[in-house]
């Protein structure tokens, strides 16, 4: 699945990139083309949690923007959390669309 990936103050491994791709591919069935996906992974310092990995995904489709952001201790945990939250938003939107068209 095509997306843009921005890294801030962090380098991620090829394995992390492959896993991100695989997880984004699983979201494909919940999206309507055309869409645009922007991914940001950053190393930040949180005021109470210390060093964290921030993952943000924005999906733009049908004039709507779905924005999900999570902070975790590791790259994979941050990606997992943000993908789960994004999937939940996309499924809810898909279900609303189905109800509206019925």
CSV table of C-alpha atoms in Angstrom, one decimal:
chain,number,residue,atom,x,y,z
A,1,UNK,CA,0.0,0.0,0.0
A,2,UNK,CA,1.4,3.4,-1.0
A,3,UNK,CA,2.1,5.8,1.8
A,4,UNK,CA,4.6,8.5,2.8
A,5,UNK,CA,6.9,7.8,5.8
A,6,UNK,CA,8.5,10.6,7.8
A,7,UNK,CA,11.1,9.8,10.5
A,8,UNK,CA,12.0,12.4,13.1
A,9,UNK,CA,15.1,11.9,15.4
A,10,UNK,CA,14.9,8.1,14.9
A,11,UNK,CA,16.0,5.4,12.4
A,12,UNK,CA,14.0,2.3,12.1
A,13,UNK,CA,15.0,-1.1,10.8
A,14,UNK,CA,14.0,-2.7,7.6
A,15,UNK,CA,12.0,-5.2,9.7
A,16,UNK,CA,10.1,-2.4,11.3
A,17,UNK,CA,9.3,-1.0,7.8
A,18,UNK,CA,8.2,-4.4,6.5
A,19,UNK,CA,5.9,-4.9,9.5
A,20,UNK,CA,4.5,-1.4,9.0
A,21,UNK,CA,3.8,-2.2,5.4
A,22,UNK,CA,2.1,-5.5,6.3
A,23,UNK,CA,-0.1,-3.9,8.9
A,24,UNK,CA,-1.1,-1.1,6.6
A,25,UNK,CA,-2.0,-3.6,3.9
A,26,UNK,CA,-4.5,-5.2,6.2
A,27,UNK,CA,-6.3,-1.9,6.4
A,28,UNK,CA,-6.8,-1.7,2.6
A,29,UNK,CA,-10.2,-3.4,2.7
A,30,UNK,CA,-11.5,-0.7,4.9
A,31,UNK,CA,-10.5,2.2,2.6
A,32,UNK,CA,-12.1,3.7,-0.4
A,33,UNK,CA,-9.8,4.9,-3.2
A,34,UNK,CA,-8.5,7.4,-3.8
A,35,UNK,CA,-6.8,7.9,-0.4
A,36,UNK,CA,-3.6,9.3,0.9
A,37,UNK,CA,-1.7,7.9,3.9
A,38,UNK,CA,0.9,9.8,5.8
A,39,UNK,CA,2.9,8.0,8.5
A,40,UNK,CA,5.2,9.8,11.0
A,41,UNK,CA,7.4,7.9,13.5
A,42,UNK,CA,9.4,10.1,15.9
A,43,UNK,CA,11.5,9.8,19.0
A,44,UNK,CA,10.1,12.3,21.6
A,45,UNK,CA,10.5,13.1,25.2
A,46,UNK,CA,7.2,13.2,27.1
A,47,UNK,CA,7.0,15.4,30.2
A,48,UNK,CA,5.9,12.5,32.5
A,49,UNK,CA,6.8,9.3,30.6
A,50,UNK,CA,10.4,10.2,29.5
A,51,UNK,CA,11.6,8.9,26.1
A,52,UNK,CA,8.8,7.7,23.9
A,53,UNK,CA,8.2,6.7,20.3
A,54,UNK,CA,5.4,8.6,18.7
A,55,UNK,CA,3.5,7.1,15.7
A,56,UNK,CA,1.0,9.2,13.8
A,57,UNK,CA,-1.0,8.1,10.8
A,58,UNK,CA,-3.3,10.4,8.8
A,59,UNK,CA,-5.5,8.9,6.1
A,60,UNK,CA,-7.4,11.2,3.8
A,61,UNK,CA,-10.2,9.8,1.8
A,62,UNK,CA,-13.6,11.1,0.6
A,63,UNK,CA,-12.7,14.6,1.9
A,64,UNK,CA,-12.3,13.3,5.4
A,65,UNK,CA,-9.1,13.0,7.4
A,66,UNK,CA,-8.6,10.2,9.9
A,67,UNK,CA,-5.9,11.1,12.4
A,68,UNK,CA,-4.6,8.7,15.0
A,69,UNK,CA,-1.5,9.2,17.2
A,70,UNK,CA,-0.1,7.0,20.0
A,71,UNK,CA,3.1,7.1,22.2
A,72,UNK,CA,4.7,3.9,23.3
A,73,UNK,CA,8.1,2.6,24.5
A,74,UNK,CA,9.0,0.8,21.2
A,75,UNK,CA,8.5,1.4,17.5
A,76,UNK,CA,6.4,-1.8,17.1
A,77,UNK,CA,4.2,-1.1,20.1
A,78,UNK,CA,3.5,2.4,18.8
A,79,UNK,CA,2.7,1.1,15.3
A,80,UNK,CA,0.5,-1.7,16.7
A,81,UNK,CA,-1.5,0.8,18.9
A,82,UNK,CA,-2.0,3.3,16.1
A,83,UNK,CA,-3.0,0.7,13.5
A,84,UNK,CA,-5.6,-0.8,15.9
A,85,UNK,CA,-7.1,2.6,16.6
A,86,UNK,CA,-7.1,3.5,12.9
A,87,UNK,CA,-8.8,0.2,12.0
A,88,UNK,CA,-11.5,0.9,14.6
A,89,UNK,CA,-12.1,4.4,13.1
A,90,UNK,CA,-12.2,3.1,9.5
A,91,UNK,CA,-14.6,0.2,10.4
A,92,UNK,CA,-16.9,2.6,12.3
A,93,UNK,CA,-16.9,4.9,9.3
A,94,UNK,CA,-17.5,2.0,6.9
A,95,UNK,CA,-20.4,0.8,9.0
A,96,UNK,CA,-22.0,4.3,9.1
A,97,UNK,CA,-21.7,4.5,5.3
A,98,UNK,CA,-23.4,1.1,4.9
A,99,UNK,CA,-26.3,2.1,7.2
A,100,UNK,CA,-26.7,5.4,5.4
A,101,UNK,CA,-26.9,3.7,2.0
A,102,UNK,CA,-29.3,1.0,3.2
